[in-house]
């Protein structure tokens, strides 16, 4: 095995971990793949003899590339209409293939990713790398060009925001599915009271239709307002909804079997829906292999 083949083998060994880091940093499968590919390009141009720990080195590079992507995205989102939601990881296959299983295992809930979007790029990097992947603060400090203490403070500030804003989702998928099935049944029947029975009083409904879509709108809060919106716009589409796993939680896909027109992620807390995240931006919708 020559040197380049050995390097490629090492990179492939670390690729699943790097993809996980990038997705939690970026909430986008496409951007994550770009970040991981950039890490390979940089590795292939680097003298590996100077790298003590190739896994740690690659993680740092993916963090740095992701930080640059986040900063560029933040400037573009200043004029974004509606909610920018993560690119969901979806499967409708009851027996997902190994690649799908890896994606599901590596994903985190949409609710957490939505909260991560409220952090500054530096806060997000410090929190994700330290709290999720145990990267030391002295290494994080080098990426953001701050002191280790400043990196610690960024992670601490992000942690407080995440803990206060991320609901404790009901753990059992069967329990989640019962609530969502009741939500869909009420939507199909045009049952306002039925919707109120499964919506948390402070439920938040977000729609990501893409920045230029006429469907783009600001988040809607409150059970009655959300129920009215669902009945006004969602009832005709409810019969097209099919069960799915969305970032590891019970959700639905809407539309044709292979290429949905919408993906809906839910957060269910104590038997009530607290978050509904509707992704209709075609650039973020997956092509599904299962039914």
Short mmCIF file of C-alpha atoms in Angstrom, two decimals:
data_model
loop_
_atom_site.label_atom_id
_atom_site.label_comp_id
_atom_site.label_asym_id
_atom_site.label_seq_id
_atom_site.Cartn_x
_atom_site.Cartn_y
_atom_site.Cartn_z
CA UNK A 1 0.00 0.00 0.00
CA UNK A 2 1.47 3.34 -1.02
CA UNK A 3 1.29 6.49 1.07
CA UNK A 4 -1.75 7.97 -0.68
CA UNK A 5 -3.72 4.72 -0.43
CA UNK A 6 -2.95 4.57 3.28
CA UNK A 7 -4.09 8.15 3.69
CA UNK A 8 -7.33 7.45 1.82
CA UNK A 9 -7.96 4.41 4.01
CA UNK A 10 -7.47 6.47 7.16
CA UNK A 11 -9.79 9.15 5.87
CA UNK A 12 -12.54 6.64 5.03
CA UNK A 13 -12.23 5.23 8.53
CA UNK A 14 -12.95 8.67 10.00
CA UNK A 15 -15.54 9.77 7.40
CA UNK A 16 -18.67 8.70 9.37
CA UNK A 17 -17.50 10.67 12.41
CA UNK A 18 -16.63 13.71 10.29
CA UNK A 19 -20.04 13.60 8.60
CA UNK A 20 -21.70 13.55 12.02
CA UNK A 21 -19.68 16.53 13.23
CA UNK A 22 -20.46 18.50 10.08
CA UNK A 23 -24.20 17.74 10.14
CA UNK A 24 -24.55 18.86 13.75
CA UNK A 25 -22.62 21.99 12.92
CA UNK A 26 -24.53 22.77 9.73
CA UNK A 27 -27.89 20.98 9.75
CA UNK A 28 -27.43 20.29 6.05
CA UNK A 29 -26.49 16.99 4.44
CA UNK A 30 -25.24 18.74 1.31
CA UNK A 31 -23.10 21.26 3.18
CA UNK A 32 -21.84 18.49 5.45
CA UNK A 33 -20.61 16.46 2.48
CA UNK A 34 -18.89 19.57 1.12
CA UNK A 35 -17.15 20.15 4.46
CA UNK A 36 -15.99 16.54 4.66
CA UNK A 37 -14.72 16.61 1.08
CA UNK A 38 -12.79 19.81 1.80
CA UNK A 39 -11.19 18.07 4.79
CA UNK A 40 -9.97 15.31 2.45
CA UNK A 41 -8.53 17.84 0.01
CA UNK A 42 -6.64 19.58 2.80
CA UNK A 43 -5.38 16.27 4.17
CA UNK A 44 -4.15 15.18 0.76
CA UNK A 45 -2.12 18.41 0.50
CA UNK A 46 -0.63 18.15 3.99
CA UNK A 47 2.50 16.38 5.15
CA UNK A 48 0.92 13.67 7.29
CA UNK A 49 4.19 13.12 9.10
CA UNK A 50 3.47 16.40 10.90
CA UNK A 51 0.03 15.15 12.06
CA UNK A 52 0.11 13.43 15.45
CA UNK A 53 -3.57 12.37 15.57
CA UNK A 54 -5.23 12.21 12.17
CA UNK A 55 -8.73 11.88 13.62
CA UNK A 56 -8.37 14.96 15.80
CA UNK A 57 -6.75 16.87 12.94
CA UNK A 58 -9.62 16.05 10.58
CA UNK A 59 -12.23 16.97 13.19
CA UNK A 60 -10.55 20.34 13.64
CA UNK A 61 -10.49 20.93 9.88
CA UNK A 62 -14.18 20.02 9.52
CA UNK A 63 -14.95 22.38 12.39
CA UNK A 64 -13.04 25.21 10.74
CA UNK A 65 -14.67 24.63 7.32
CA UNK A 66 -18.12 24.40 8.94
CA UNK A 67 -17.49 27.65 10.78
CA UNK A 68 -16.75 29.41 7.50
CA UNK A 69 -19.94 27.98 5.97
CA UNK A 70 -22.00 29.10 8.97
CA UNK A 71 -20.64 32.63 8.75
CA UNK A 72 -21.48 32.88 5.04
CA UNK A 73 -24.92 31.43 5.63
CA UNK A 74 -25.64 33.85 8.46
CA UNK A 75 -25.08 36.81 6.18
CA UNK A 76 -27.41 35.32 3.55
CA UNK A 77 -30.13 34.63 6.10
CA UNK A 78 -30.44 38.24 7.20
CA UNK A 79 -33.06 38.73 4.47
CA UNK A 80 -34.55 35.23 4.75
CA UNK A 81 -38.36 35.20 4.94
CA UNK A 82 -39.91 32.58 7.21
CA UNK A 83 -37.94 29.96 9.13
CA UNK A 84 -34.65 28.44 8.06
CA UNK A 85 -34.97 24.78 9.04
CA UNK A 86 -32.37 22.02 8.88
CA UNK A 87 -32.26 19.55 6.03
CA UNK A 88 -34.11 16.57 7.55
CA UNK A 89 -32.81 13.03 7.69
CA UNK A 90 -35.80 10.91 6.67
CA UNK A 91 -36.61 7.26 6.16
CA UNK A 92 -39.92 5.54 5.48
CA UNK A 93 -38.31 2.11 5.18
CA UNK A 94 -39.16 -0.20 8.11
CA UNK A 95 -35.82 -1.96 7.50
CA UNK A 96 -33.36 0.82 6.56
CA UNK A 97 -30.13 -0.10 4.86
CA UNK A 98 -26.81 0.35 6.70
CA UNK A 99 -26.21 3.81 5.24
CA UNK A 100 -29.68 4.96 6.33
CA UNK A 101 -29.18 3.44 9.78
CA UNK A 102 -25.90 5.33 10.14
CA UNK A 103 -27.55 8.62 9.16
CA UNK A 104 -30.40 8.06 11.63
CA UNK A 105 -28.00 7.14 14.42
CA UNK A 106 -25.87 10.21 13.74
CA UNK A 107 -28.78 12.64 13.54
CA UNK A 108 -30.14 14.82 16.31
CA UNK A 109 -33.69 16.07 16.63
CA UNK A 110 -34.93 18.91 14.48
CA UNK A 111 -35.90 20.82 17.63
CA UNK A 112 -32.29 20.86 18.81
CA UNK A 113 -31.00 21.86 15.38
CA UNK A 114 -33.50 24.73 15.30
CA UNK A 115 -32.13 25.96 18.63
CA UNK A 116 -28.55 25.60 17.37
CA UNK A 117 -29.48 27.94 14.52
CA UNK A 118 -30.08 30.69 17.10
CA UNK A 119 -26.47 30.55 18.29
CA UNK A 120 -23.65 32.56 16.84
CA UNK A 121 -21.27 30.53 14.66
CA UNK A 122 -18.59 30.61 17.38
CA UNK A 123 -21.08 29.53 20.07
CA UNK A 124 -22.33 26.69 17.91
CA UNK A 125 -18.85 25.43 17.16
CA UNK A 126 -17.77 25.58 20.81
CA UNK A 127 -20.92 23.77 21.99
CA UNK A 128 -20.99 21.11 19.28
CA UNK A 129 -17.31 20.26 19.39
CA UNK A 130 -16.97 20.31 23.18
CA UNK A 131 -20.34 19.09 24.48
CA UNK A 132 -21.09 16.59 21.73
CA UNK A 133 -17.61 15.39 20.75
CA UNK A 134 -15.42 16.22 23.77
CA UNK A 135 -12.94 18.34 21.81
CA UNK A 136 -10.71 20.20 24.32
CA UNK A 137 -11.15 23.94 24.65
CA UNK A 138 -7.54 24.63 23.72
CA UNK A 139 -8.16 23.04 20.30
CA UNK A 140 -11.46 24.90 19.87
CA UNK A 141 -9.68 28.13 20.77
CA UNK A 142 -7.30 27.69 17.84
CA UNK A 143 -10.20 27.35 15.40
CA UNK A 144 -12.00 30.52 16.53
CA UNK A 145 -8.82 32.48 17.30
CA UNK A 146 -9.78 33.03 20.93
CA UNK A 147 -8.37 31.99 24.28
CA UNK A 148 -9.36 28.61 25.80
CA UNK A 149 -11.26 30.49 28.50
CA UNK A 150 -13.19 32.45 25.90
CA UNK A 151 -14.04 29.17 24.13
CA UNK A 152 -15.25 27.77 27.45
CA UNK A 153 -17.49 30.78 27.99
CA UNK A 154 -18.94 30.47 24.48
CA UNK A 155 -19.81 26.82 25.09
CA UNK A 156 -21.30 27.63 28.48
CA UNK A 157 -23.49 30.40 27.04
CA UNK A 158 -24.64 28.11 24.23
CA UNK A 159 -25.33 25.28 26.68
CA UNK A 160 -27.62 27.45 28.79
CA UNK A 161 -29.57 28.53 25.72
CA UNK A 162 -29.89 24.97 24.43
CA UNK A 163 -31.01 23.61 27.80
CA UNK A 164 -33.62 26.32 28.28
CA UNK A 165 -35.01 26.12 24.74
CA UNK A 166 -34.89 22.42 23.87
CA UNK A 167 -37.93 20.44 25.06
CA UNK A 168 -37.54 16.98 26.58
CA UNK A 169 -39.14 14.91 23.81
CA UNK A 170 -41.18 11.84 24.79
CA UNK A 171 -38.73 9.00 24.28
CA UNK A 172 -41.03 6.21 23.07
CA UNK A 173 -41.58 6.25 19.30
CA UNK A 174 -44.90 4.44 19.70
CA UNK A 175 -46.20 7.14 22.03
CA UNK A 176 -45.02 9.84 19.62
CA UNK A 177 -46.76 8.09 16.74
CA UNK A 178 -50.09 7.88 18.60
CA UNK A 179 -50.08 11.64 19.14
CA UNK A 180 -49.14 12.37 15.54
CA UNK A 181 -51.76 9.93 14.23
CA UNK A 182 -54.37 11.77 16.32
CA UNK A 183 -53.12 15.07 14.88
CA UNK A 184 -53.44 13.74 11.32
CA UNK A 185 -56.89 12.29 11.97
CA UNK A 186 -58.10 15.65 13.29
CA UNK A 187 -56.51 17.45 10.34
CA UNK A 188 -58.21 15.15 7.82
CA UNK A 189 -61.56 15.54 9.54
CA UNK A 190 -61.32 19.30 9.92
CA UNK A 191 -61.68 18.78 13.68
CA UNK A 192 -60.60 21.99 15.44
CA UNK A 193 -61.21 20.64 18.95
CA UNK A 194 -59.40 17.45 18.07
CA UNK A 195 -56.34 19.46 17.08
CA UNK A 196 -56.45 21.48 20.27
CA UNK A 197 -56.48 18.22 22.24
CA UNK A 198 -53.04 17.20 20.89
CA UNK A 199 -51.38 20.62 20.58
CA UNK A 200 -49.48 22.16 23.46
CA UNK A 201 -50.91 25.59 24.36
CA UNK A 202 -47.59 27.17 23.35
CA UNK A 203 -46.97 25.07 20.24
CA UNK A 204 -44.78 26.68 17.55
CA UNK A 205 -45.36 26.03 13.85
CA UNK A 206 -42.45 26.78 11.49
CA UNK A 207 -42.40 26.60 7.71
CA UNK A 208 -39.27 26.53 5.56
CA UNK A 209 -40.36 27.02 1.96
CA UNK A 210 -37.15 28.61 0.72
CA UNK A 211 -36.29 32.27 0.88
CA UNK A 212 -38.14 33.27 -2.30
CA UNK A 213 -41.28 31.16 -1.99
CA UNK A 214 -44.71 32.74 -1.61
CA UNK A 215 -45.35 30.12 1.08
CA UNK A 216 -42.64 31.55 3.33
CA UNK A 217 -44.01 32.93 6.58
CA UNK A 218 -42.90 33.79 10.09
CA UNK A 219 -43.26 31.16 12.85
CA UNK A 220 -46.76 30.88 14.30
CA UNK A 221 -47.29 30.28 18.03
CA UNK A 222 -50.25 29.20 20.14
CA UNK A 223 -52.57 26.19 19.82
CA UNK A 224 -55.60 28.02 18.45
CA UNK A 225 -53.63 29.97 15.84
CA UNK A 226 -51.76 26.85 14.73
CA UNK A 227 -54.94 24.76 14.58
CA UNK A 228 -56.61 27.37 12.37
CA UNK A 229 -53.60 27.44 10.07
CA UNK A 230 -53.57 23.65 9.82
CA UNK A 231 -57.26 23.52 8.98
CA UNK A 232 -57.00 26.38 6.47
CA UNK A 233 -54.01 25.07 4.54
CA UNK A 234 -53.10 21.59 5.70
CA UNK A 235 -56.37 19.64 5.65
CA UNK A 236 -56.30 18.99 1.85
CA UNK A 237 -52.76 17.58 2.16
CA UNK A 238 -53.33 15.50 5.31
CA UNK A 239 -54.60 12.44 3.35
CA UNK A 240 -51.26 12.38 1.49
CA UNK A 241 -49.23 12.13 4.72
CA UNK A 242 -47.36 8.91 5.45
CA UNK A 243 -45.46 7.88 8.61
CA UNK A 244 -41.71 8.40 8.59
CA UNK A 245 -38.75 8.76 10.87
CA UNK A 246 -37.54 12.36 10.76
CA UNK A 247 -34.19 12.79 12.49
CA UNK A 248 -34.90 9.72 14.56
CA UNK A 249 -38.34 10.86 15.76
CA UNK A 250 -41.86 10.12 14.54
CA UNK A 251 -42.82 12.42 11.67
CA UNK A 252 -44.49 12.33 8.27
CA UNK A 253 -43.73 12.80 4.62
CA UNK A 254 -46.37 14.26 2.31
CA UNK A 255 -46.74 13.46 -1.36
CA UNK A 256 -45.45 10.87 -3.83
CA UNK A 257 -43.72 7.77 -2.55
CA UNK A 258 -40.24 8.53 -3.84
CA UNK A 259 -40.11 12.31 -3.90
CA UNK A 260 -42.21 14.03 -1.21
CA UNK A 261 -43.52 17.57 -1.47
CA UNK A 262 -43.10 18.12 2.28
CA UNK A 263 -41.49 16.64 5.37
CA UNK A 264 -42.91 17.37 8.81
CA UNK A 265 -40.98 16.94 12.03
CA UNK A 266 -42.76 16.98 15.38
CA UNK A 267 -41.67 17.37 18.98
CA UNK A 268 -43.96 15.57 21.41
CA UNK A 269 -43.66 16.41 25.11
CA UNK A 270 -45.91 14.79 27.72
CA UNK A 271 -48.35 13.68 25.05
CA UNK A 272 -48.72 17.07 23.36
CA UNK A 273 -47.09 18.50 20.23
CA UNK A 274 -44.85 21.45 21.13
CA UNK A 275 -43.14 21.99 17.75
CA UNK A 276 -44.19 21.42 14.16
CA UNK A 277 -41.43 21.95 11.62
CA UNK A 278 -42.62 21.83 8.02
CA UNK A 279 -39.98 21.65 5.29
CA UNK A 280 -41.27 22.33 1.77
CA UNK A 281 -38.11 23.86 0.30
CA UNK A 282 -37.46 21.48 -2.63
CA UNK A 283 -33.70 21.82 -2.17
CA UNK A 284 -34.00 20.23 1.28
CA UNK A 285 -36.42 17.41 0.47
CA UNK A 286 -34.98 13.91 0.23
CA UNK A 287 -35.40 11.28 -2.43
CA UNK A 288 -36.73 8.28 -0.52
CA UNK A 289 -35.86 4.67 -1.22
CA UNK A 290 -38.48 3.10 1.02
CA UNK A 291 -42.26 3.25 1.19
#
